[in-house]
PDB file of C-alpha atoms in Angstrom:
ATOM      1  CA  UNK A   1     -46.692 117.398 -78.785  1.00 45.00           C
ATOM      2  CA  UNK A   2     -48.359 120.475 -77.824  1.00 48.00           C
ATOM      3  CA  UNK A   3     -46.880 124.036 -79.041  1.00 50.00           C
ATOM      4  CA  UNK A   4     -45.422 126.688 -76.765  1.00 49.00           C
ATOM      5  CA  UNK A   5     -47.255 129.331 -75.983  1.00 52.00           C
ATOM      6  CA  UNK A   6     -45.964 132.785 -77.727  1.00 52.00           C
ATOM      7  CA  UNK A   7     -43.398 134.285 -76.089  1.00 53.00           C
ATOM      8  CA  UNK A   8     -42.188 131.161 -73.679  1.00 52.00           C
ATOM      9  CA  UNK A   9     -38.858 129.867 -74.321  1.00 51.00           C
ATOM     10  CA  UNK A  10     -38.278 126.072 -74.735  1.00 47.00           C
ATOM     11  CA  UNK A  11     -35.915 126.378 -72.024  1.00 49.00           C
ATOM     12  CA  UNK A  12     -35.555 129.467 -69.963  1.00 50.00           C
ATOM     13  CA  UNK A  13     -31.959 130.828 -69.940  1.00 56.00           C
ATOM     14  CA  UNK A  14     -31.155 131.920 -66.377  1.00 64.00           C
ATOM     15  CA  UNK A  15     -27.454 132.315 -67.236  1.00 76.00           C
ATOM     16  CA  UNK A  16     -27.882 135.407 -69.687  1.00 82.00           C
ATOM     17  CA  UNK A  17     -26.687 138.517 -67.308  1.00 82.00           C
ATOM     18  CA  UNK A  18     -23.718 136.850 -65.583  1.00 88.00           C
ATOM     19  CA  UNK A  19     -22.567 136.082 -69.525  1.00 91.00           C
ATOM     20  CA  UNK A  20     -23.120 139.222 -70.723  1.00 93.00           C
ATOM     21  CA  UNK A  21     -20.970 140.614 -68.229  1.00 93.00           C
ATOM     22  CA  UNK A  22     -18.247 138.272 -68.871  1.00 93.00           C
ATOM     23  CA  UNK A  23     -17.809 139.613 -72.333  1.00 94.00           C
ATOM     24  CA  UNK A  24     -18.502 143.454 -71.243  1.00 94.00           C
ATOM     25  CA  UNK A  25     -15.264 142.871 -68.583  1.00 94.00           C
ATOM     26  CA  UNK A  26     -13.379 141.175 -71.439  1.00 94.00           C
ATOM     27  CA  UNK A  27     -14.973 144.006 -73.469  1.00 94.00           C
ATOM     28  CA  UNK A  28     -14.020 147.476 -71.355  1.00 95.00           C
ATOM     29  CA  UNK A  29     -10.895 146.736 -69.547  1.00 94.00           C
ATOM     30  CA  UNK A  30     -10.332 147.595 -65.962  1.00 95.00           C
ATOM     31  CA  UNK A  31     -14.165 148.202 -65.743  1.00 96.00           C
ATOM     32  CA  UNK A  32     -15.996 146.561 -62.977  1.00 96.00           C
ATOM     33  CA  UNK A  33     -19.579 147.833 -63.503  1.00 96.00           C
ATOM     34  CA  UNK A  34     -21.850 149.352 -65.764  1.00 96.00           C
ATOM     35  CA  UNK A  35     -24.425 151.933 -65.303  1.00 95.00           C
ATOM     36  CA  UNK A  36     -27.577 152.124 -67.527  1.00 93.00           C
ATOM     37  CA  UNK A  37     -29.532 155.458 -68.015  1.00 89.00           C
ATOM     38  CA  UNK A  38     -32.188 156.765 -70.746  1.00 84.00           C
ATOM     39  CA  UNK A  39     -31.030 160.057 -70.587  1.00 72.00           C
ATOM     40  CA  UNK A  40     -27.474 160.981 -72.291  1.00 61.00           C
ATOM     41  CA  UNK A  41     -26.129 163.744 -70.914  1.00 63.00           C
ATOM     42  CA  UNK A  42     -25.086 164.988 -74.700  1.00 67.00           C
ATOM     43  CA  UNK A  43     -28.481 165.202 -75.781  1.00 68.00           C
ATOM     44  CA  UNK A  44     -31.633 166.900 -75.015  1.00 69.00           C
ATOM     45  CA  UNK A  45     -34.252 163.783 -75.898  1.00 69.00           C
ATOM     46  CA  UNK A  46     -33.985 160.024 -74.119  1.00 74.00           C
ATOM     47  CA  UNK A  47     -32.162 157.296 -75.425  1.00 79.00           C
ATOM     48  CA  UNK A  48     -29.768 154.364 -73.777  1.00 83.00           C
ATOM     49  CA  UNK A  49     -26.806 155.809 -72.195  1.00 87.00           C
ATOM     50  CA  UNK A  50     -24.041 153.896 -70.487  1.00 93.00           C
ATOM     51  CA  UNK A  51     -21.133 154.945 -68.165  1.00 94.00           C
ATOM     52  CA  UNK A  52     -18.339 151.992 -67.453  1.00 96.00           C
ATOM     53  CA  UNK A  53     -16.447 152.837 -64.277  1.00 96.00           C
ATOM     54  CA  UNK A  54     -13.106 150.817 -62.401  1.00 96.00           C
ATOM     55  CA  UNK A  55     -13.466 149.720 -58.908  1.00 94.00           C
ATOM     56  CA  UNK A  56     -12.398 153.929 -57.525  1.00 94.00           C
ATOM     57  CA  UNK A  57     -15.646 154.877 -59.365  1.00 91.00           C
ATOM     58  CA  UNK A  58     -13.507 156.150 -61.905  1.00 96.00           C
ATOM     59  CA  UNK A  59     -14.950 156.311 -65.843  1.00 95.00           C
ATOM     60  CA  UNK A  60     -13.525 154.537 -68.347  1.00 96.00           C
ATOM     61  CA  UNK A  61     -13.469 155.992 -71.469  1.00 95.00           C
ATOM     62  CA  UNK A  62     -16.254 154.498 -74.351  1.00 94.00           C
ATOM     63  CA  UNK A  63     -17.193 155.662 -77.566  1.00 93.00           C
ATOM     64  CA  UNK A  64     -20.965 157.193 -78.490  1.00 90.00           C
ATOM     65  CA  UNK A  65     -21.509 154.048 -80.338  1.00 91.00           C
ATOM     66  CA  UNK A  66     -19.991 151.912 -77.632  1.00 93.00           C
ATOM     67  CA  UNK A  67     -21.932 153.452 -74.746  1.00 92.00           C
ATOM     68  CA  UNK A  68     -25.282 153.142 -76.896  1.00 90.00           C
ATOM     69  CA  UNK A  69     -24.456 149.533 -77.707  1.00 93.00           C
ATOM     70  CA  UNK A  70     -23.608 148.505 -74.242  1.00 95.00           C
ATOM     71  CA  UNK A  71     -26.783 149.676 -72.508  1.00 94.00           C
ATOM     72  CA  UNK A  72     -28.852 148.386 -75.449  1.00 92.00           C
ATOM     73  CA  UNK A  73     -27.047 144.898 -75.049  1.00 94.00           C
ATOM     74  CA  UNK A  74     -28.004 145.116 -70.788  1.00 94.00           C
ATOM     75  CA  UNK A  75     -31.548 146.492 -71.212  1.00 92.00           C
ATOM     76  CA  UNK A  76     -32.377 143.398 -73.988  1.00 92.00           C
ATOM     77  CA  UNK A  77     -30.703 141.330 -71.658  1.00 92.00           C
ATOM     78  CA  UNK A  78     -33.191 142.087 -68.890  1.00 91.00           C
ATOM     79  CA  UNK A  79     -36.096 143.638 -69.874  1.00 88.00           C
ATOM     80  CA  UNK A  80     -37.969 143.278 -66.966  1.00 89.00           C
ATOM     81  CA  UNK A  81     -36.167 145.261 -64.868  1.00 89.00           C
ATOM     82  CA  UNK A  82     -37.625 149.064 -64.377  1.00 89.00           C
ATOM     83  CA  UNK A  83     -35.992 151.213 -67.243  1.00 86.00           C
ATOM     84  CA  UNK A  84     -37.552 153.934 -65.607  1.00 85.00           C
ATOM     85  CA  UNK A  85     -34.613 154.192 -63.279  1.00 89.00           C
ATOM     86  CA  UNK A  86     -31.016 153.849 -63.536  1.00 92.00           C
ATOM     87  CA  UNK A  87     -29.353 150.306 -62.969  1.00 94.00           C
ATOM     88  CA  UNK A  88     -26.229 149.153 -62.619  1.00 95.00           C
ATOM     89  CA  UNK A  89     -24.855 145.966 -64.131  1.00 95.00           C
ATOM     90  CA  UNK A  90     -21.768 144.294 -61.822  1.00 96.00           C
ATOM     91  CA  UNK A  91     -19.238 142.654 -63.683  1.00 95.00           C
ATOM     92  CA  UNK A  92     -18.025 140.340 -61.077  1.00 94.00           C
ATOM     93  CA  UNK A  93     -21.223 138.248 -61.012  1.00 92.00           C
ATOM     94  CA  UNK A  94     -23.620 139.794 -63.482  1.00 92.00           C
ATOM     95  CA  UNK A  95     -25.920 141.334 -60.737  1.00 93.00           C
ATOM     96  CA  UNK A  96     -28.336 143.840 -61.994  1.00 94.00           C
ATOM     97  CA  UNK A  97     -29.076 146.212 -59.114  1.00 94.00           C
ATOM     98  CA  UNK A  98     -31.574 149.528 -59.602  1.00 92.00           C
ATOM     99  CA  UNK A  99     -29.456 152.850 -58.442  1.00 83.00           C
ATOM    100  CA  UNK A 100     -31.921 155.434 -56.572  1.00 79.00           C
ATOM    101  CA  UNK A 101     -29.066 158.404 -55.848  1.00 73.00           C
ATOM    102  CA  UNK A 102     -27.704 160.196 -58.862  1.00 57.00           C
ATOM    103  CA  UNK A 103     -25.927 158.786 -61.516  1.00 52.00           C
ATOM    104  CA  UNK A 104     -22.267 160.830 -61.961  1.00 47.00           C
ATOM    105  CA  UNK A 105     -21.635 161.542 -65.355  1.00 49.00           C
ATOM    106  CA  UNK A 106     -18.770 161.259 -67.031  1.00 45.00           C
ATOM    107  CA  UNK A 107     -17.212 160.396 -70.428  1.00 43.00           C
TER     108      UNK A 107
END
């Protein structure tokens, strides 16, 4: 049987972003989306920030540790997606889409 190369999976998992979404809407209720950024508005150096919002575009409320958690959990979940800009994870369907206009911040 011949070994798999490092850092192929035995079987790819396709399904991992419309999961993860499941349990963030099960997670954050009444959000339908979350936004990924590496640059918290509450600090001066960048890290993983994430802002939940309803379907108005609204923010729902998170806590540090929560909003830290949350965009670690989406950027693991799809690391090849360009960090470099802010992306927004959809809830409905688990589509990760890259956000070129400014990200509103709120808490």
């Amino acid at each position: 049987m011949p070994a798999i190369p490092s850092g192929t999976l035995a079987r790819p998992d396709t399904g991992v972003g419309p999961r993860l979404a499941a349990k963030l809407a099960d997670m954050i209720p009444g959000a339908v989306a979350v936004t990924v950024v590496f640059t918290d508005p509450a600090t001066k150096w960048p890290h993983a920030y994430a802002r939940a919002s309803t379907a108005t575009d609204r923010p729902v409320r998170l806590s540090p540790a929560a909003r830290r958690v949350v965009a670690l959990w989406i950027v693991r979940a799809h690391p090849d997606a360009d960090w470099t800009l802010p992306h927004t994870l959809h809830l409905a369907d688990g589509r990760l889409t890259a956000r070129t206009d400014t990200v509103a911040r709120g808490r």
